[in-house]
PDB file of C-alpha atoms and ligand atoms in Angstrom:
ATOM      1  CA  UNK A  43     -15.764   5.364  -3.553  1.00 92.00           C
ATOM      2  CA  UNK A  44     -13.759   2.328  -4.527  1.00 98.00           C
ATOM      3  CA  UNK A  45     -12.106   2.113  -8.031  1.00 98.00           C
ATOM      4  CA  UNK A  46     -11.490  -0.826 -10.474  1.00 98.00           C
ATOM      5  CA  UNK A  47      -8.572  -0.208 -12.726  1.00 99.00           C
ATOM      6  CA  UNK A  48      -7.806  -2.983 -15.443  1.00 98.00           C
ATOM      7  CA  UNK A  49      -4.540  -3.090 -16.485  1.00 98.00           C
ATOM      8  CA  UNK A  50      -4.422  -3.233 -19.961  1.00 98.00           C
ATOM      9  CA  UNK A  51      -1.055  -5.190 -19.935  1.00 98.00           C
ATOM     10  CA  UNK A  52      -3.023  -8.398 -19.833  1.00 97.00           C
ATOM     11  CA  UNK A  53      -5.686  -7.814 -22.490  1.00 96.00           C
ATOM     12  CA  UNK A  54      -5.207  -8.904 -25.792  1.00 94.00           C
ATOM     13  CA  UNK A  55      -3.338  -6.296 -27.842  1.00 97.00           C
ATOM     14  CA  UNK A  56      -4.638  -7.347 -31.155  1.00 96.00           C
ATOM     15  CA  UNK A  57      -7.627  -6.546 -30.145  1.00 95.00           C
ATOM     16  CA  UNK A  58      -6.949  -3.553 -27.807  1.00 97.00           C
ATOM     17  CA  UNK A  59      -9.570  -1.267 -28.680  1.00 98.00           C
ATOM     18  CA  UNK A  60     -12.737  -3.644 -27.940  1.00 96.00           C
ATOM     19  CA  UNK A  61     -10.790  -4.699 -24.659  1.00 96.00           C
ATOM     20  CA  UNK A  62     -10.901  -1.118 -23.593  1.00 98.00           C
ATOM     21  CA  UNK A  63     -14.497  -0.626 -24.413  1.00 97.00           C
ATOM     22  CA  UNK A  64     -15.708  -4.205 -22.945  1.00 96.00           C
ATOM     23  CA  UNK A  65     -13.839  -3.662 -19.638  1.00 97.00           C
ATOM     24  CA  UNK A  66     -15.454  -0.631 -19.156  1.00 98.00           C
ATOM     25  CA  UNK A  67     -18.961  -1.670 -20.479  1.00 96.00           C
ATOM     26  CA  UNK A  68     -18.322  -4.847 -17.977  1.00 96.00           C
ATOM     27  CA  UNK A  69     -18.721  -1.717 -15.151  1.00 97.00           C
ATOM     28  CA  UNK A  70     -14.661  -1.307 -14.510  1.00 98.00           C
ATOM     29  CA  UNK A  71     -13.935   2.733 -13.730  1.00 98.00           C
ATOM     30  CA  UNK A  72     -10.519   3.592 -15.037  1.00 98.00           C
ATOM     31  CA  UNK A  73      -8.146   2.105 -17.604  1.00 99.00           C
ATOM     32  CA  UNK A  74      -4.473   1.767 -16.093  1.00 99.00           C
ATOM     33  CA  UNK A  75      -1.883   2.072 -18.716  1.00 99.00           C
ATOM     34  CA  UNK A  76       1.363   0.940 -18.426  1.00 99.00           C
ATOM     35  CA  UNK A  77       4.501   2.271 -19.750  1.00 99.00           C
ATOM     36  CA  UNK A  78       7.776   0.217 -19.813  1.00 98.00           C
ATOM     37  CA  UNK A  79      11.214   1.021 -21.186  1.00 98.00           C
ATOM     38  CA  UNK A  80      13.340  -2.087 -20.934  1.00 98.00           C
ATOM     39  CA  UNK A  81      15.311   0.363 -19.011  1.00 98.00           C
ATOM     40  CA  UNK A  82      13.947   1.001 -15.968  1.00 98.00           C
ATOM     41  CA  UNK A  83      12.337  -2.041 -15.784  1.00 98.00           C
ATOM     42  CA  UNK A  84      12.787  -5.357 -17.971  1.00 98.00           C
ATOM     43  CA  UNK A  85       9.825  -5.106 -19.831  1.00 98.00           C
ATOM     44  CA  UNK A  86       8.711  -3.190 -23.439  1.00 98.00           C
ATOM     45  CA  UNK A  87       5.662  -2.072 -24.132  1.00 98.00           C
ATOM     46  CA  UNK A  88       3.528   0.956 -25.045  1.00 98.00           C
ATOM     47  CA  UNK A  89       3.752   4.377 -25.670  1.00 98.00           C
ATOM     48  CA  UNK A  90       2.169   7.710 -26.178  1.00 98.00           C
ATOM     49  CA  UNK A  91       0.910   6.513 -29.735  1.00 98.00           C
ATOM     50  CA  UNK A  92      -1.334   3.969 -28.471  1.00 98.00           C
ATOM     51  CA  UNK A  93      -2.651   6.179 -25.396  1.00 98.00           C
ATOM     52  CA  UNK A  94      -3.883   8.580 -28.618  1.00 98.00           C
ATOM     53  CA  UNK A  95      -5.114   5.873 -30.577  1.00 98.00           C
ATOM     54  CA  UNK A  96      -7.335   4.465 -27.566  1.00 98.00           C
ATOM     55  CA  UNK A  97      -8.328   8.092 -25.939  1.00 98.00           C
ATOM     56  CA  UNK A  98     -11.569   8.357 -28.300  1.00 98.00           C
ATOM     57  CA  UNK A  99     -12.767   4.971 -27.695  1.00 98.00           C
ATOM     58  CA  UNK A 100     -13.674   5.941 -24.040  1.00 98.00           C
ATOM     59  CA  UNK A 101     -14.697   8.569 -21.680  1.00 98.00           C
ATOM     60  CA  UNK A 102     -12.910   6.529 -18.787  1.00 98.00           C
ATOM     61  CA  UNK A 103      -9.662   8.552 -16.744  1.00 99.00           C
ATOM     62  CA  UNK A 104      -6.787   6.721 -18.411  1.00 99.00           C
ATOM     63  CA  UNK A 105      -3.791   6.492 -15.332  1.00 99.00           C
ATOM     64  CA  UNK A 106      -0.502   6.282 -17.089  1.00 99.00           C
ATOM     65  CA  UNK A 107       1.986   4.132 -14.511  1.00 99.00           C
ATOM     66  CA  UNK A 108       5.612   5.252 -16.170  1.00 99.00           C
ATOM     67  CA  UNK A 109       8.148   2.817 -15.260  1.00 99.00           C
ATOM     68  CA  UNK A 110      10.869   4.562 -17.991  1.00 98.00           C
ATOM     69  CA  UNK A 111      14.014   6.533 -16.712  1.00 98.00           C
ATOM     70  CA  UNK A 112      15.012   9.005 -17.301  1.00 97.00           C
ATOM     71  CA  UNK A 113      10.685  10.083 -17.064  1.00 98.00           C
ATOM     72  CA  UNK A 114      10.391  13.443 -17.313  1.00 98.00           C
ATOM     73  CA  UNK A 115      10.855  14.054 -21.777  1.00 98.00           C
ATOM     74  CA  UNK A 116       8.084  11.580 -22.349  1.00 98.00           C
ATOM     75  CA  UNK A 117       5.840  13.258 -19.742  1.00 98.00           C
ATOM     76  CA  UNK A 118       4.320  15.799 -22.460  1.00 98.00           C
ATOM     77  CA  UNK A 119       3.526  13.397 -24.839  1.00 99.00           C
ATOM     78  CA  UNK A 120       1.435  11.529 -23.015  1.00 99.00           C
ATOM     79  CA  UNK A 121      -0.757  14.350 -21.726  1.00 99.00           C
ATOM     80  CA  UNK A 122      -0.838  15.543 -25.380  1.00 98.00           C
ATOM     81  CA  UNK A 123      -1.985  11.741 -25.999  1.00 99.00           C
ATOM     82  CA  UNK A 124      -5.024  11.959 -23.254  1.00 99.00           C
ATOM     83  CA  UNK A 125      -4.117  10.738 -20.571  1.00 99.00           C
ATOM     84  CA  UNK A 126      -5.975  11.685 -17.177  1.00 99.00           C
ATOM     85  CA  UNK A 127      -3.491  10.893 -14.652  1.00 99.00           C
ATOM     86  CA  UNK A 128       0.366  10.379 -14.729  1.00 99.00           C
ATOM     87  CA  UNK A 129       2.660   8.306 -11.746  1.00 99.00           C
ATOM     88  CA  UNK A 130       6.023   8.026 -12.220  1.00 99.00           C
ATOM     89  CA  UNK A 131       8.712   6.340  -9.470  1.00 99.00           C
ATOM     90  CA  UNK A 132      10.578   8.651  -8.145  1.00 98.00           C
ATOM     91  CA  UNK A 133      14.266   6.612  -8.153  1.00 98.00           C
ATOM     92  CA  UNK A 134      13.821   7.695 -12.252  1.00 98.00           C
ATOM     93  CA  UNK A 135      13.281  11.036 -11.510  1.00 98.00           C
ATOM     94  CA  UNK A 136      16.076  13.283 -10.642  1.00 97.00           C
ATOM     95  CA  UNK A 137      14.028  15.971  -9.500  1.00 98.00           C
ATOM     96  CA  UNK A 138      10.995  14.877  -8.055  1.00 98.00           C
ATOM     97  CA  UNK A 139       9.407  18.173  -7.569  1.00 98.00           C
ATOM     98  CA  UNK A 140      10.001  19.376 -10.597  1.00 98.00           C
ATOM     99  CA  UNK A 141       8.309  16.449 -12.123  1.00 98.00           C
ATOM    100  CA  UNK A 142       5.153  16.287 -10.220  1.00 98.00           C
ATOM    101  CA  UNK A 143       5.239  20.584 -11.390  1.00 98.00           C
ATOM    102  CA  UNK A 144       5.670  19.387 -14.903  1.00 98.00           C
ATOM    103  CA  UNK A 145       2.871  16.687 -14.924  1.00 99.00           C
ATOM    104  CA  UNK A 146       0.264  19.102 -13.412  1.00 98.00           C
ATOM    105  CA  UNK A 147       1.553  22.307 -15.774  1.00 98.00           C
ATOM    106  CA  UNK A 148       0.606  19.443 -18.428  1.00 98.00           C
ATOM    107  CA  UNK A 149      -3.334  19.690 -16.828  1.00 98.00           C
ATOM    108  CA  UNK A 150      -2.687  16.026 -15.657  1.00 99.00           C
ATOM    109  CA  UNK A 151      -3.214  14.494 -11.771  1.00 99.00           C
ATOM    110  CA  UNK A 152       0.152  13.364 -10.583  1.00 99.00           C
ATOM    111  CA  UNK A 153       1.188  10.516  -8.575  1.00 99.00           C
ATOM    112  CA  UNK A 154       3.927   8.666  -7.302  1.00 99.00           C
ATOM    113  CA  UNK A 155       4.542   5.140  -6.992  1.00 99.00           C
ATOM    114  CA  UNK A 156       6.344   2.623  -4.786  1.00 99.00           C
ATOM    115  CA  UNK A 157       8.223  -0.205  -5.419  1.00 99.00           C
ATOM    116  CA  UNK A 158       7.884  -2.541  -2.570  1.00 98.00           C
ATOM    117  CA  UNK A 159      11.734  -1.478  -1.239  1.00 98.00           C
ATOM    118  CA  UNK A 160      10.716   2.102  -1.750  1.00 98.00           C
ATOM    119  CA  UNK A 161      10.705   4.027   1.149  1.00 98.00           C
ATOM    120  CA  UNK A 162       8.115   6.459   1.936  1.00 98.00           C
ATOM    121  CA  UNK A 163      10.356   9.156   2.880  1.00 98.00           C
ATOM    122  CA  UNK A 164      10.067  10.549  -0.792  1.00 98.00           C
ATOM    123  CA  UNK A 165       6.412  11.765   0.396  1.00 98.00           C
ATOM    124  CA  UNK A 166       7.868  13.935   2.780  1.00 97.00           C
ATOM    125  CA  UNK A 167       8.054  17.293   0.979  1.00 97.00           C
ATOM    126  CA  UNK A 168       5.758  16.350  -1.799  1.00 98.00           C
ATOM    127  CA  UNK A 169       2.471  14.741  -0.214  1.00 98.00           C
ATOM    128  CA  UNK A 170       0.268  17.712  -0.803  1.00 98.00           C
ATOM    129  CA  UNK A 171       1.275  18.552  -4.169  1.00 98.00           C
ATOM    130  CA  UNK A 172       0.337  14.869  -5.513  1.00 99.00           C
ATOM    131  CA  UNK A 173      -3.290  13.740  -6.920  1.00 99.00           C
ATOM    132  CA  UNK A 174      -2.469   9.780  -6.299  1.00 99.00           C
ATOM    133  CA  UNK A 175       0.023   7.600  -4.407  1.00 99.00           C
ATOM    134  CA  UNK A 176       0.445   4.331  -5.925  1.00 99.00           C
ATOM    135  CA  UNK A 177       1.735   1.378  -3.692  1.00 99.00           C
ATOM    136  CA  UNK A 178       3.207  -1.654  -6.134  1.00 99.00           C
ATOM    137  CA  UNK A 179       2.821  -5.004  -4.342  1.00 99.00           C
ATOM    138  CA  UNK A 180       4.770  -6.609  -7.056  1.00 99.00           C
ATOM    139  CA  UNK A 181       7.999  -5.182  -8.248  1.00 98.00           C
ATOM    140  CA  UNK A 182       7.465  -4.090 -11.392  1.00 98.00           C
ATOM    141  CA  UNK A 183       7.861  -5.504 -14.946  1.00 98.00           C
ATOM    142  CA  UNK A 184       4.938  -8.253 -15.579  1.00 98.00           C
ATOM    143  CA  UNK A 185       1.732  -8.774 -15.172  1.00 98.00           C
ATOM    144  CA  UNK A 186       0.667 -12.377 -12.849  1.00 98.00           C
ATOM    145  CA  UNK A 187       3.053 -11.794 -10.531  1.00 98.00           C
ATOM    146  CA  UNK A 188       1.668 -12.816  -6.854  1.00 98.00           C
ATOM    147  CA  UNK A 189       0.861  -9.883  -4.064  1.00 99.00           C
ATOM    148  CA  UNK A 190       3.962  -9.295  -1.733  1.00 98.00           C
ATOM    149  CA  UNK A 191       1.478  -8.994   1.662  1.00 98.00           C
ATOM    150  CA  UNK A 192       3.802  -6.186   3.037  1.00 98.00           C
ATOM    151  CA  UNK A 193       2.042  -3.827   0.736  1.00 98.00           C
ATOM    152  CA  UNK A 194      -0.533  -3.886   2.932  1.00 99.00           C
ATOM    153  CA  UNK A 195       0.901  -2.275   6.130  1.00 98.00           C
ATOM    154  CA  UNK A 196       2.729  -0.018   3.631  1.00 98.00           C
ATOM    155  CA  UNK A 197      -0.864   1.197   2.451  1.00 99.00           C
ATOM    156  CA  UNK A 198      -1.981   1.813   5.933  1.00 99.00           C
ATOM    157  CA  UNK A 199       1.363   4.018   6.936  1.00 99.00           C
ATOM    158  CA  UNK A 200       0.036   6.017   3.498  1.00 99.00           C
ATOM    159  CA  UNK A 201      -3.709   6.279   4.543  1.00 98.00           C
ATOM    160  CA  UNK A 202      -2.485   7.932   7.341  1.00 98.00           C
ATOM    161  CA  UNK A 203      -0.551  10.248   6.149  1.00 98.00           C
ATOM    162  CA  UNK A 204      -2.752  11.182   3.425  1.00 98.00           C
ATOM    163  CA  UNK A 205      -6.197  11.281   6.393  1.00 98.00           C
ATOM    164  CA  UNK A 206      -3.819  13.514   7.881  1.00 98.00           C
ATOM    165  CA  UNK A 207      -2.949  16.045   5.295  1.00 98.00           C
ATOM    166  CA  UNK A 208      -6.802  16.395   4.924  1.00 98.00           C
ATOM    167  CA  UNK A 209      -6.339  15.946   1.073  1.00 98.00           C
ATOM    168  CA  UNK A 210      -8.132  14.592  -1.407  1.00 98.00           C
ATOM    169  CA  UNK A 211      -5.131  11.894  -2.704  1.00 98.00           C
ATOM    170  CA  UNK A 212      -6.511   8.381  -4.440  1.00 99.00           C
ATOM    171  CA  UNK A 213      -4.343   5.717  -2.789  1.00 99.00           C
ATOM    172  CA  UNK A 214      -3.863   2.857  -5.694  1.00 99.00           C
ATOM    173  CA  UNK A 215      -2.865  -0.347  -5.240  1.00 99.00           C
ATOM    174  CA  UNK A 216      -1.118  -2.671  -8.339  1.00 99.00           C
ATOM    175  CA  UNK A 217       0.282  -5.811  -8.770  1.00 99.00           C
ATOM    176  CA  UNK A 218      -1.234  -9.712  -7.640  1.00 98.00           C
ATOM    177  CA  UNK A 219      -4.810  -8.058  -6.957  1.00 99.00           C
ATOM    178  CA  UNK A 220      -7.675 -10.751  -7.254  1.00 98.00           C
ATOM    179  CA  UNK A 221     -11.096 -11.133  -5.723  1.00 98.00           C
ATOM    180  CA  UNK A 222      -9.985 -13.418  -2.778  1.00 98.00           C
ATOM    181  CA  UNK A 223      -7.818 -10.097  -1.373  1.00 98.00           C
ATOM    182  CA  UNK A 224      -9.471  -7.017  -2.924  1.00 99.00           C
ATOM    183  CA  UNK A 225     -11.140  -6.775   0.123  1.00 98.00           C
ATOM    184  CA  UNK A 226      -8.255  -7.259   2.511  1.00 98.00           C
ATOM    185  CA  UNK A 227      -5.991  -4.746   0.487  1.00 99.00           C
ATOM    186  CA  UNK A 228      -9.313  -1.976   0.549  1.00 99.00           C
ATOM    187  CA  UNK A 229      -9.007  -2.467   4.523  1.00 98.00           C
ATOM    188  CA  UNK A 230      -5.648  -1.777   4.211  1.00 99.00           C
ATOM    189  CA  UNK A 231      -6.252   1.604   2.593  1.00 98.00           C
ATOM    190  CA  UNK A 232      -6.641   1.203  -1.371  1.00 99.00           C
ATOM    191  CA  UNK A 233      -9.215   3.473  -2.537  1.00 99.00           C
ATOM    192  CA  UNK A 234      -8.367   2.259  -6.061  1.00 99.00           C
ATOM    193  CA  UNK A 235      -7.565  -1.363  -7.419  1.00 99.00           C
ATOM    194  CA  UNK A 236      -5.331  -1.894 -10.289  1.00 99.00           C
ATOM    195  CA  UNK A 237      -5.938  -5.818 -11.893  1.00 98.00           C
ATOM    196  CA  UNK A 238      -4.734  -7.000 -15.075  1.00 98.00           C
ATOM    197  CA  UNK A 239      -4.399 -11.096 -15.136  1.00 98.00           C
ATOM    198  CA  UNK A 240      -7.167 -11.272 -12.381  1.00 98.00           C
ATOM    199  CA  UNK A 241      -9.523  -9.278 -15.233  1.00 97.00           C
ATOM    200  CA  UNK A 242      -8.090 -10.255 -18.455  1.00 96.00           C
ATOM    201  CA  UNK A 243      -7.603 -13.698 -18.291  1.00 94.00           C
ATOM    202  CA  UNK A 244     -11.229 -14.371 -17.021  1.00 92.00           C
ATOM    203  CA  UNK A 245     -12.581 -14.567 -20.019  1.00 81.00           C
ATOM    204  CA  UNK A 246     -10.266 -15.984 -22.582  1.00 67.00           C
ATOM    205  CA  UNK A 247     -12.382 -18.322 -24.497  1.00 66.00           C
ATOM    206  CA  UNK A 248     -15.427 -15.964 -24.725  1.00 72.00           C
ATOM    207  CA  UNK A 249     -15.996 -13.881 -27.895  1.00 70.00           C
ATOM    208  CA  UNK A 250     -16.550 -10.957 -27.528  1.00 76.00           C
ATOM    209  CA  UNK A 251     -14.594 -11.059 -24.198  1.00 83.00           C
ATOM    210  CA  UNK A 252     -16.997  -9.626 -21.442  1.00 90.00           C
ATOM    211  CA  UNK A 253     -15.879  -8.875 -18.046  1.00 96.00           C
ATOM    212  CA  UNK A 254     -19.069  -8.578 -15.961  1.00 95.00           C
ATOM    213  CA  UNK A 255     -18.387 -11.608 -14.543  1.00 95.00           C
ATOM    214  CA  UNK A 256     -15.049 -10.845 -12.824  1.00 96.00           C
ATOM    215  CA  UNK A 257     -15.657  -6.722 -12.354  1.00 97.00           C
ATOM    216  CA  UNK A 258     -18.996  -7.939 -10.258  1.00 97.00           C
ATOM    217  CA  UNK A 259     -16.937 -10.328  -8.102  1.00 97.00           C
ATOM    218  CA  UNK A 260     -14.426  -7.785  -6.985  1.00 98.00           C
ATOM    219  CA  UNK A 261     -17.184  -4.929  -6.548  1.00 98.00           C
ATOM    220  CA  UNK A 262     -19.248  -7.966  -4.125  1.00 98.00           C
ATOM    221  CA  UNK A 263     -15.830  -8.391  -1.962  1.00 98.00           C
ATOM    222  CA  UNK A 264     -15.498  -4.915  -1.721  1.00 98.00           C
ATOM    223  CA  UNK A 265     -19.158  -4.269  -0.708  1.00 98.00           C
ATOM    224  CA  UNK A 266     -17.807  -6.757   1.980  1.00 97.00           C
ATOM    225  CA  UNK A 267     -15.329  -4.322   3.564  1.00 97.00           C
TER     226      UNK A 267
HETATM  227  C1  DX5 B 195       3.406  -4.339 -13.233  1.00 73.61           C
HETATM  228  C2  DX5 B 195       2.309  -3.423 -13.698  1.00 73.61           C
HETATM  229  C3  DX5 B 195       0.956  -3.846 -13.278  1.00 73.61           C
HETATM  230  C4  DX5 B 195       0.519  -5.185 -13.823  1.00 73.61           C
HETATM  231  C5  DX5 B 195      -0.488  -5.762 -12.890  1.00 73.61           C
HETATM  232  O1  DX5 B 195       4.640  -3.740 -13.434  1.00 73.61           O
HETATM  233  O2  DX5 B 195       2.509  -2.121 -13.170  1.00 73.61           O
HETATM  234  O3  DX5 B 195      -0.002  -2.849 -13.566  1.00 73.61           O
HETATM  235  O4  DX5 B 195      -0.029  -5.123 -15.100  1.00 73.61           O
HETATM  236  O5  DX5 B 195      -0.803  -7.042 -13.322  1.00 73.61           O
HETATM  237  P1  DX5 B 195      -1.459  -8.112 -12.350  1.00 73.61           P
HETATM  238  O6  DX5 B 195      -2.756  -7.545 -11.872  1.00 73.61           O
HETATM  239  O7  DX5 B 195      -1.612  -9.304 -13.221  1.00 73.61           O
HETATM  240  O8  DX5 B 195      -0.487  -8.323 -11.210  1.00 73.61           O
HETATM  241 ZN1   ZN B 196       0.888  -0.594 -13.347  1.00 73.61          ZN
END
């Protein structure tokens, strides 16, 4: 029931393609993609042309995290690109119904995701239509940054609320995840664990880079909870 999402931020991009594949062959479930704008957030990276490019390499859900205002033009693209599942924040959306409409209309899951001054209230009208809530415990930008602990009583408000809409939402944590708090965020309420530096720098220095290593470690602390 748990969920191991490498960020691909912190894999080596010149080699992108057998990153993807060895993460996943190393036993990690879902590839988390994400999208900056130097806009939204101070950061530039990757677009709908690489989520294409990568789609055939794997059968893995790839979760697009947009941080790019405004969101809703490039939402089409990247479900025309492959992707599984799109989050977007919803202080770059002007109409957040209308984008969680557009991203499902697309055939994608939809979720919405919280910077760690985000308040909660935007779930109010919009819980039941969403596939995923995603809680950032890092505001967002970088990979490496370290976990801001009030994520965690954040992710128990939205366990709650989610245990009580009697929905079937994934609640995804990302940003400063590693295996000595995997397990504390999962009792917290993560169902699903984005990691990028804690993965992709574990294995520098080994050709080809394998992840079994790390990807068992987190799976043993959350066989702990
Ligand atoms: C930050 C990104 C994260 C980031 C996580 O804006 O959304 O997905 O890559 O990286 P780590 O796990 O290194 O904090
Ligand atoms: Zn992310």
């Amino acid at each position: 029931m748990y969920r191991i999402a490498p960020s691909i931020l912190s894999a080596n991009f010149a080699k992108l393609g057998e990153e993807i594949t060895n993460v996943i062959d190393s036993g990690a479930d879902i590839i988390h993609f994400d999208v900056m704008d130097n806009h939204y957030v101070p950061n530039l990276t990757i677009g709908p042309l690489i989520c294409e490019a990568i789609r055939p390499l794997t059968n893995a859900v790839i979760d697009v995290h947009l941080m790019v205002e405004p969101v809703d033009r490039i939402i089409p693209d990247f479900a025309k690109a492959g992707a599984n599942i799109i989050s977007f924040h919803p202080e770059a959306s002007n109409h957040i119904d209308r984008t969680v409409g557009l991203i499902k209309d697309q055939g994608c899951k939809a979720g919405m995701v919280f910077n760690p001054g985000t308040p909660l209230h935007y779930l109010d009208h919009v819980l039941d239509k969403l596939d995923l809530v995603l809680i950032m415990s890092v505001n967002p930008g970088f990979g490496g940054q370290k976990f801001i602990p009030e994520a965690l009583t954040k992710l128990t408000a939205v366990r709650e609320r989610i245990s009580a809409s009697g929905k079937d939402i994934m609640l995804e944590i990302d940003g400063g995840v590693k295996v000595d708090n995997i397990a504390e965020i999962a009792r917290a309420g993560a169902d699903t664990f984005v990691a990028g530096s804690a993965i992709y720098n574990a294995s520098k220095d080994s050709d080809p880079h394998r992840y079994d290593t790390v990807v068992s470690a987190l799976r043993a602390e959350l066989a702990k909870v």
